[in-house]
């Protein structure tokens, strides 16, 4: 019997042994940078003329890896292989499928420093952020493995005289998995493993800025013994490769996490019935956010400032859950703003290979330029309280930026920036603060710092977001503990890491025999 699921503990980097292990892993991984990687279709390695280059955003003359870049024909081949493999994989008993995940989790635990090191180089995560990403990936494997065993058990139906009735869950078919680069291991592993353990076959199109860490996962699944063709790896341009896979008549479902714009595009394309298509495609779409932390007059202001800074600037603000709006009620506005600025000013920014840097670079040139553009817009809409400038020139560094006195309907208070930019908004009173918090098209995460029970209860009912936190930061959801997903334009609220999640990758069949 399996032990009950527990979350993987984070690594304590204040311990000498752990620091040493991470330093060694960074050296090991750095020695492997610059390699060339193939597509993997049906277990076959395929090279292409066209390439994707993954760079280290902390030092952009360092190539992390060069990847074969698939085109339409590779997308087509991958669907054919996945479709064929489905006939076999869908018949493998659920328990057997679950064990591939448990085995992969065990491999990841043994390799956790190396996996973290890949993300330090590929996307500029700090040590603790990279470690958290690996821990979450392990958690998804452990959690969904157990969940599949639960879903495979006989499902309760109402007894009916003279008949045997049963209901069981079966897989859907070929799934396309499209992850973002910001949790390039955890989210990739989460969506892919959920699709596989439920008996589907997968075509994984990694984010073009983070294919190297995705490839590490593909290798681990192979080492765990996953049969060829169950997981196919096809890096390619989001537009071309993505559209071909999503639009294919044999694609049964799409699991996507990324921006609102791409999510809506996938939703629309998947809804269009193609010639020869015999099902309604299912989509699981988790998208952006404009997340808030509200602070009222009764709050512990020190704790609130800590929570705002950690949520706004952790991983350079590039989390879908990042706090991008601090909504402060009038009488504590100045005090909290001052504490937030004071803390953010002390943040160290630089290449994250060095443990001393709490904040690293933003992911690439496009992000860098987009964030700087928003800072310019924001300084016209509010008043710059901190930052606004670039960091060290060898990478895509932007200093922690705080813009105060931002009107609630300003662009930087409404549009997702996805970088280290915090808009501080003044509310007349608590109810006004809640109205401001709810006043965007998104609804992913939010926080409330309050010592007032009636405010906490009001917020519990009225604050509209998928993941709401009281008196703590609004990032860092744990698998199983805080199932994750958002409302409105933040997505389909699939609640990754929750007990409903695998149901999204399954269909239920009712069978009756009359005796
Ligand atoms: P993105 O630009 O939307 O890209 C996400 C993925 O979609 C990438 O693999 C991308 O490939 C692919 N893609 C692009 N165009 C496509 C198309 N036409 N068809 C199919 N796929 C296509 O998002 P991102 O910059 O990677 O990630 C940041 C966003 O993700 C933010 O908005 C953030 O809030 C959101 N996010 C949400 C959650 C959540 O749980 N709600 C979690 C994490 C992140 P290429 O890389 O090749 O373009
Ligand atoms: Mg990169």
Short mmCIF file of N, CA, C and O in Angstrom, two decimals, residues 26 57 128 147 197 214 246 269 271 291 314 343 377 428 431 491 496 511:
data_model
loop_
_atom_site.label_atom_id
_atom_site.label_comp_id
_atom_site.label_asym_id
_atom_site.label_seq_id
_atom_site.Cartn_x
_atom_site.Cartn_y
_atom_site.Cartn_z
N UNK A 26 24.93 23.03 -10.17
CA UNK A 26 25.07 24.13 -11.13
C UNK A 26 26.29 23.90 -12.03
O UNK A 26 26.22 24.10 -13.25
N UNK A 57 18.80 33.94 -19.65
CA UNK A 57 18.44 35.36 -19.60
C UNK A 57 19.31 36.17 -18.63
O UNK A 57 19.31 37.40 -18.69
N UNK A 128 15.87 29.19 -4.47
CA UNK A 128 14.63 28.71 -3.83
C UNK A 128 13.45 28.62 -4.80
O UNK A 128 12.62 27.71 -4.68
N UNK A 147 -4.29 9.86 -7.22
CA UNK A 147 -5.63 10.24 -7.67
C UNK A 147 -6.16 9.27 -8.71
O UNK A 147 -7.34 8.93 -8.73
N UNK A 197 -1.56 9.71 -17.09
CA UNK A 197 -1.98 8.73 -16.08
C UNK A 197 -3.44 8.33 -16.28
O UNK A 197 -3.85 7.23 -15.91
N UNK A 214 11.99 20.99 -20.15
CA UNK A 214 10.94 20.07 -20.59
C UNK A 214 11.56 18.78 -21.11
O UNK A 214 11.05 17.68 -20.88
N UNK A 246 -3.63 21.96 -32.41
CA UNK A 246 -4.95 22.28 -31.83
C UNK A 246 -6.06 22.03 -32.86
O UNK A 246 -7.13 21.52 -32.54
N UNK A 269 -10.20 28.14 -31.82
CA UNK A 269 -9.79 27.19 -32.87
C UNK A 269 -10.29 25.78 -32.54
O UNK A 269 -10.75 25.04 -33.42
N UNK A 271 -12.87 25.00 -30.95
CA UNK A 271 -14.33 24.93 -31.05
C UNK A 271 -14.81 24.69 -32.48
O UNK A 271 -15.95 24.31 -32.70
N UNK A 291 -3.46 40.06 -10.09
CA UNK A 291 -3.77 39.64 -8.73
C UNK A 291 -3.53 40.77 -7.72
O UNK A 291 -2.71 41.65 -7.94
N UNK A 314 8.86 38.02 -6.21
CA UNK A 314 9.39 36.66 -6.31
C UNK A 314 9.39 36.23 -7.76
O UNK A 314 8.42 36.48 -8.48
N UNK A 343 11.41 47.70 1.89
CA UNK A 343 11.80 46.29 1.71
C UNK A 343 12.25 46.02 0.27
O UNK A 343 13.26 45.33 0.04
N UNK A 377 4.31 53.57 -19.44
CA UNK A 377 2.87 53.87 -19.37
C UNK A 377 2.50 54.17 -17.91
O UNK A 377 1.82 55.15 -17.61
N UNK A 428 -10.82 54.21 -0.59
CA UNK A 428 -11.44 55.07 0.44
C UNK A 428 -11.62 54.31 1.75
O UNK A 428 -11.38 54.80 2.83
N UNK A 431 -14.70 48.43 1.89
CA UNK A 431 -15.61 47.98 0.82
C UNK A 431 -15.15 48.47 -0.55
O UNK A 431 -15.26 47.75 -1.54
N UNK A 491 -9.19 31.87 -16.71
CA UNK A 491 -9.21 30.51 -17.21
C UNK A 491 -10.43 29.70 -16.85
O UNK A 491 -11.45 30.23 -16.42
N UNK A 496 -5.75 22.73 -10.81
CA UNK A 496 -4.59 21.83 -10.86
C UNK A 496 -4.21 21.47 -9.43
O UNK A 496 -4.25 22.31 -8.53
N UNK A 511 -22.46 1.35 -17.35
CA UNK A 511 -22.77 0.03 -17.92
C UNK A 511 -23.81 -0.66 -17.04
O UNK A 511 -23.63 -0.73 -15.82
#
